């Protein structure tokens, strides 16, 4: 393959913008553990995780097998506090068809008190530039059932 120099006028000539559409509607079986988690969120406003007796890790969303030591976590439910801290975040500034809300908004990693794994969720904290690492937050549950993680509507900053 030969290499050639491209000047700017040629580059513009060959710089195409390709319009495309991609929609991938899908469904999946949440399984017994995922279904119990969602029902507890939706019906009881409870956030359930699972705790591994063997290594002490607490997972949310709950999972059937410990990712660290492979112990069975099927009946190791624990109720987690609806509070936690922000361990990472980004500001969503573009619009996509399946986003949960219109941009701009903050999508944060939130480590709930008592959990060892973070969850990603919407953070409302007074504006996209107000999010901070380590910010204390609490869950705000949805008024209408979503049958998903969006049964937590969002997290909001806890004013201390
Ligand atoms: Zn374990």
PDB file of C-alpha atoms and ligand atoms in Angstrom:
ATOM      1  CA  UNK A   1       0.000   0.000   0.000  1.00  0.00           C
ATOM      2  CA  UNK A   2       1.391   3.354  -0.923  1.00  0.00           C
ATOM      3  CA  UNK A   3       1.172   6.402   1.247  1.00  0.00           C
ATOM      4  CA  UNK A   4       0.467   9.788  -0.191  1.00  0.00           C
ATOM      5  CA  UNK A   5       0.318  13.228   1.210  1.00  0.00           C
ATOM      6  CA  UNK A   6      -3.154  14.716   1.382  1.00  0.00           C
ATOM      7  CA  UNK A   7      -3.586  18.448   1.266  1.00  0.00           C
ATOM      8  CA  UNK A   8      -6.542  20.118   2.956  1.00  0.00           C
ATOM      9  CA  UNK A   9      -8.616  20.498  -0.207  1.00  0.00           C
ATOM     10  CA  UNK A  10      -8.329  16.760  -0.927  1.00  0.00           C
ATOM     11  CA  UNK A  11      -9.094  15.958   2.708  1.00  0.00           C
ATOM     12  CA  UNK A  12     -12.356  17.899   2.518  1.00  0.00           C
ATOM     13  CA  UNK A  13     -13.187  16.160  -0.731  1.00  0.00           C
ATOM     14  CA  UNK A  14     -12.884  12.765   0.941  1.00  0.00           C
ATOM     15  CA  UNK A  15     -14.342  13.681   4.334  1.00  0.00           C
ATOM     16  CA  UNK A  16     -17.814  12.224   4.223  1.00  0.00           C
ATOM     17  CA  UNK A  17     -20.429  12.413   6.919  1.00  0.00           C
ATOM     18  CA  UNK A  18     -22.463   9.244   6.921  1.00  0.00           C
ATOM     19  CA  UNK A  19     -25.936   9.484   8.369  1.00  0.00           C
ATOM     20  CA  UNK A  20     -27.089   6.366  10.127  1.00  0.00           C
ATOM     21  CA  UNK A  21     -29.794   5.149  12.390  1.00  0.00           C
ATOM     22  CA  UNK A  22     -29.441   2.408  14.881  1.00  0.00           C
ATOM     23  CA  UNK A  23     -32.184   1.311  17.211  1.00  0.00           C
ATOM     24  CA  UNK A  24     -31.829  -1.859  19.155  1.00  0.00           C
ATOM     25  CA  UNK A  25     -34.971  -2.465  21.136  1.00  0.00           C
ATOM     26  CA  UNK A  26     -34.484  -5.536  23.266  1.00  0.00           C
ATOM     27  CA  UNK A  27     -35.700  -7.293  26.331  1.00  0.00           C
ATOM     28  CA  UNK A  28     -34.047  -9.631  28.736  1.00  0.00           C
ATOM     29  CA  UNK A  29     -35.087 -11.858  31.573  1.00  0.00           C
ATOM     30  CA  UNK A  30     -34.067 -10.221  34.820  1.00  0.00           C
ATOM     31  CA  UNK A  31     -33.928 -13.587  36.549  1.00  0.00           C
ATOM     32  CA  UNK A  32     -35.116 -14.405  40.062  1.00  0.00           C
ATOM     33  CA  UNK A  33     -32.549 -12.190  41.771  1.00  0.00           C
ATOM     34  CA  UNK A  34     -32.925  -9.235  39.407  1.00  0.00           C
ATOM     35  CA  UNK A  35     -36.719  -9.491  39.598  1.00  0.00           C
ATOM     36  CA  UNK A  36     -36.735  -9.504  43.401  1.00  0.00           C
ATOM     37  CA  UNK A  37     -34.433  -6.462  43.357  1.00  0.00           C
ATOM     38  CA  UNK A  38     -36.736  -4.546  40.996  1.00  0.00           C
ATOM     39  CA  UNK A  39     -39.923  -5.526  42.889  1.00  0.00           C
ATOM     40  CA  UNK A  40     -38.413  -4.348  46.187  1.00  0.00           C
ATOM     41  CA  UNK A  41     -37.476  -1.012  44.589  1.00  0.00           C
ATOM     42  CA  UNK A  42     -40.859  -0.561  42.934  1.00  0.00           C
ATOM     43  CA  UNK A  43     -43.215  -1.852  45.629  1.00  0.00           C
ATOM     44  CA  UNK A  44     -41.415  -1.231  48.921  1.00  0.00           C
ATOM     45  CA  UNK A  45     -38.923   1.545  48.103  1.00  0.00           C
ATOM     46  CA  UNK A  46     -36.174  -0.732  49.395  1.00  0.00           C
ATOM     47  CA  UNK A  47     -32.729  -1.092  47.858  1.00  0.00           C
ATOM     48  CA  UNK A  48     -31.579  -4.694  48.171  1.00  0.00           C
ATOM     49  CA  UNK A  49     -28.084  -6.008  47.704  1.00  0.00           C
ATOM     50  CA  UNK A  50     -26.414  -9.307  48.480  1.00  0.00           C
ATOM     51  CA  UNK A  51     -23.560  -9.840  50.910  1.00  0.00           C
ATOM     52  CA  UNK A  52     -21.031 -12.629  50.512  1.00  0.00           C
ATOM     53  CA  UNK A  53     -20.443 -14.444  53.812  1.00  0.00           C
ATOM     54  CA  UNK A  54     -17.154 -15.849  52.482  1.00  0.00           C
ATOM     55  CA  UNK A  55     -15.362 -12.613  51.562  1.00  0.00           C
ATOM     56  CA  UNK A  56     -17.581  -9.866  52.966  1.00  0.00           C
ATOM     57  CA  UNK A  57     -18.305  -8.075  49.664  1.00  0.00           C
ATOM     58  CA  UNK A  58     -21.723  -6.446  49.309  1.00  0.00           C
ATOM     59  CA  UNK A  59     -23.006  -6.139  45.759  1.00  0.00           C
ATOM     60  CA  UNK A  60     -25.593  -3.928  44.187  1.00  0.00           C
ATOM     61  CA  UNK A  61     -27.246  -4.669  41.874  1.00  0.00           C
ATOM     62  CA  UNK A  62     -27.503  -8.087  43.500  1.00  0.00           C
ATOM     63  CA  UNK A  63     -25.934 -11.036  41.743  1.00  0.00           C
ATOM     64  CA  UNK A  64     -26.174 -14.772  42.105  1.00  0.00           C
ATOM     65  CA  UNK A  65     -22.459 -15.490  42.418  1.00  0.00           C
ATOM     66  CA  UNK A  66     -19.702 -13.555  44.162  1.00  0.00           C
ATOM     67  CA  UNK A  67     -17.375 -12.114  41.523  1.00  0.00           C
ATOM     68  CA  UNK A  68     -14.466 -12.347  43.936  1.00  0.00           C
ATOM     69  CA  UNK A  69     -14.742 -15.838  45.428  1.00  0.00           C
ATOM     70  CA  UNK A  70     -17.575 -17.453  43.410  1.00  0.00           C
ATOM     71  CA  UNK A  71     -19.704 -18.202  46.485  1.00  0.00           C
ATOM     72  CA  UNK A  72     -23.441 -18.665  45.941  1.00  0.00           C
ATOM     73  CA  UNK A  73     -25.270 -15.465  46.947  1.00  0.00           C
ATOM     74  CA  UNK A  74     -28.806 -16.625  46.180  1.00  0.00           C
ATOM     75  CA  UNK A  75     -30.264 -16.023  49.665  1.00  0.00           C
ATOM     76  CA  UNK A  76     -27.797 -13.472  51.023  1.00  0.00           C
ATOM     77  CA  UNK A  77     -30.068 -10.421  50.857  1.00  0.00           C
ATOM     78  CA  UNK A  78     -29.293  -7.236  52.730  1.00  0.00           C
ATOM     79  CA  UNK A  79     -31.202  -3.980  52.686  1.00  0.00           C
ATOM     80  CA  UNK A  80     -28.977  -1.037  51.879  1.00  0.00           C
ATOM     81  CA  UNK A  81     -29.394   2.533  52.992  1.00  0.00           C
ATOM     82  CA  UNK A  82     -30.746   4.896  50.329  1.00  0.00           C
ATOM     83  CA  UNK A  83     -27.711   7.108  50.945  1.00  0.00           C
ATOM     84  CA  UNK A  84     -24.182   7.027  49.605  1.00  0.00           C
ATOM     85  CA  UNK A  85     -21.385   9.043  48.046  1.00  0.00           C
ATOM     86  CA  UNK A  86     -20.428  10.006  44.503  1.00  0.00           C
ATOM     87  CA  UNK A  87     -17.343   8.068  43.377  1.00  0.00           C
ATOM     88  CA  UNK A  88     -17.331   9.315  39.776  1.00  0.00           C
ATOM     89  CA  UNK A  89     -19.475  11.302  37.388  1.00  0.00           C
ATOM     90  CA  UNK A  90     -19.813  12.700  33.914  1.00  0.00           C
ATOM     91  CA  UNK A  91     -22.064  15.319  32.385  1.00  0.00           C
ATOM     92  CA  UNK A  92     -24.253  14.063  29.570  1.00  0.00           C
ATOM     93  CA  UNK A  93     -24.466  16.878  27.040  1.00  0.00           C
ATOM     94  CA  UNK A  94     -25.859  15.120  23.974  1.00  0.00           C
ATOM     95  CA  UNK A  95     -29.287  13.801  23.197  1.00  0.00           C
ATOM     96  CA  UNK A  96     -29.874  10.130  22.435  1.00  0.00           C
ATOM     97  CA  UNK A  97     -33.259   8.462  21.938  1.00  0.00           C
ATOM     98  CA  UNK A  98     -33.027   6.090  24.909  1.00  0.00           C
ATOM     99  CA  UNK A  99     -31.597   8.412  27.518  1.00  0.00           C
ATOM    100  CA  UNK A 100     -33.691   8.696  30.655  1.00  0.00           C
ATOM    101  CA  UNK A 101     -33.891  12.505  30.473  1.00  0.00           C
ATOM    102  CA  UNK A 102     -32.967  15.487  28.368  1.00  0.00           C
ATOM    103  CA  UNK A 103     -29.390  16.768  28.610  1.00  0.00           C
ATOM    104  CA  UNK A 104     -27.521  18.286  30.199  1.00  0.00           C
ATOM    105  CA  UNK A 105     -27.589  16.102  33.285  1.00  0.00           C
ATOM    106  CA  UNK A 106     -25.126  14.367  35.559  1.00  0.00           C
ATOM    107  CA  UNK A 107     -24.658  10.599  35.397  1.00  0.00           C
ATOM    108  CA  UNK A 108     -22.854   9.521  38.550  1.00  0.00           C
ATOM    109  CA  UNK A 109     -21.326   6.432  40.057  1.00  0.00           C
ATOM    110  CA  UNK A 110     -22.820   6.186  43.518  1.00  0.00           C
ATOM    111  CA  UNK A 111     -21.537   3.882  46.207  1.00  0.00           C
ATOM    112  CA  UNK A 112     -24.360   3.282  48.635  1.00  0.00           C
ATOM    113  CA  UNK A 113     -23.551   3.148  52.324  1.00  0.00           C
ATOM    114  CA  UNK A 114     -22.792  -0.483  53.139  1.00  0.00           C
ATOM    115  CA  UNK A 115     -22.125  -1.513  49.518  1.00  0.00           C
ATOM    116  CA  UNK A 116     -18.767  -2.321  47.918  1.00  0.00           C
ATOM    117  CA  UNK A 117     -19.837  -1.739  44.325  1.00  0.00           C
ATOM    118  CA  UNK A 118     -21.150   1.505  42.817  1.00  0.00           C
ATOM    119  CA  UNK A 119     -24.258   1.929  40.704  1.00  0.00           C
ATOM    120  CA  UNK A 120     -24.653   4.401  37.860  1.00  0.00           C
ATOM    121  CA  UNK A 121     -27.583   6.757  38.194  1.00  0.00           C
ATOM    122  CA  UNK A 122     -28.859  10.258  37.537  1.00  0.00           C
ATOM    123  CA  UNK A 123     -27.635  12.868  40.000  1.00  0.00           C
ATOM    124  CA  UNK A 124     -29.564  16.075  40.526  1.00  0.00           C
ATOM    125  CA  UNK A 125     -27.440  18.489  42.480  1.00  0.00           C
ATOM    126  CA  UNK A 126     -28.345  21.984  41.328  1.00  0.00           C
ATOM    127  CA  UNK A 127     -26.714  21.856  37.901  1.00  0.00           C
ATOM    128  CA  UNK A 128     -24.105  19.970  35.889  1.00  0.00           C
ATOM    129  CA  UNK A 129     -21.254  22.009  37.315  1.00  0.00           C
ATOM    130  CA  UNK A 130     -22.230  21.343  40.906  1.00  0.00           C
ATOM    131  CA  UNK A 131     -21.350  17.621  41.025  1.00  0.00           C
ATOM    132  CA  UNK A 132     -18.397  16.781  43.259  1.00  0.00           C
ATOM    133  CA  UNK A 133     -16.478  13.651  44.064  1.00  0.00           C
ATOM    134  CA  UNK A 134     -17.371  12.411  47.536  1.00  0.00           C
ATOM    135  CA  UNK A 135     -20.670  14.308  47.539  1.00  0.00           C
ATOM    136  CA  UNK A 136     -23.187  12.771  49.937  1.00  0.00           C
ATOM    137  CA  UNK A 137     -26.402  11.800  48.137  1.00  0.00           C
ATOM    138  CA  UNK A 138     -29.700  10.045  48.757  1.00  0.00           C
ATOM    139  CA  UNK A 139     -32.134   8.162  46.546  1.00  0.00           C
ATOM    140  CA  UNK A 140     -35.396   9.745  45.448  1.00  0.00           C
ATOM    141  CA  UNK A 141     -37.879   7.061  44.491  1.00  0.00           C
ATOM    142  CA  UNK A 142     -40.105   7.384  41.427  1.00  0.00           C
ATOM    143  CA  UNK A 143     -43.790   8.211  41.846  1.00  0.00           C
ATOM    144  CA  UNK A 144     -44.826   5.919  39.004  1.00  0.00           C
ATOM    145  CA  UNK A 145     -43.545   2.360  38.526  1.00  0.00           C
ATOM    146  CA  UNK A 146     -40.750   1.956  35.984  1.00  0.00           C
ATOM    147  CA  UNK A 147     -39.960  -1.743  36.558  1.00  0.00           C
ATOM    148  CA  UNK A 148     -36.274  -0.971  36.372  1.00  0.00           C
ATOM    149  CA  UNK A 149     -33.469   0.851  38.139  1.00  0.00           C
ATOM    150  CA  UNK A 150     -35.504   3.964  37.321  1.00  0.00           C
ATOM    151  CA  UNK A 151     -37.826   3.060  40.195  1.00  0.00           C
ATOM    152  CA  UNK A 152     -35.197   5.214  41.821  1.00  0.00           C
ATOM    153  CA  UNK A 153     -36.007   8.422  39.965  1.00  0.00           C
ATOM    154  CA  UNK A 154     -32.606   9.932  40.708  1.00  0.00           C
ATOM    155  CA  UNK A 155     -30.207  10.734  43.502  1.00  0.00           C
ATOM    156  CA  UNK A 156     -29.997  14.166  45.037  1.00  0.00           C
ATOM    157  CA  UNK A 157     -27.361  15.906  47.090  1.00  0.00           C
ATOM    158  CA  UNK A 158     -27.787  15.741  50.835  1.00  0.00           C
ATOM    159  CA  UNK A 159     -27.386  19.184  52.345  1.00  0.00           C
ATOM    160  CA  UNK A 160     -25.348  18.865  55.503  1.00  0.00           C
TER     161      UNK A 160
HETATM  162 ZN1  LIG B   1     -17.177 -13.574  48.029  1.00  0.00          ZN
END
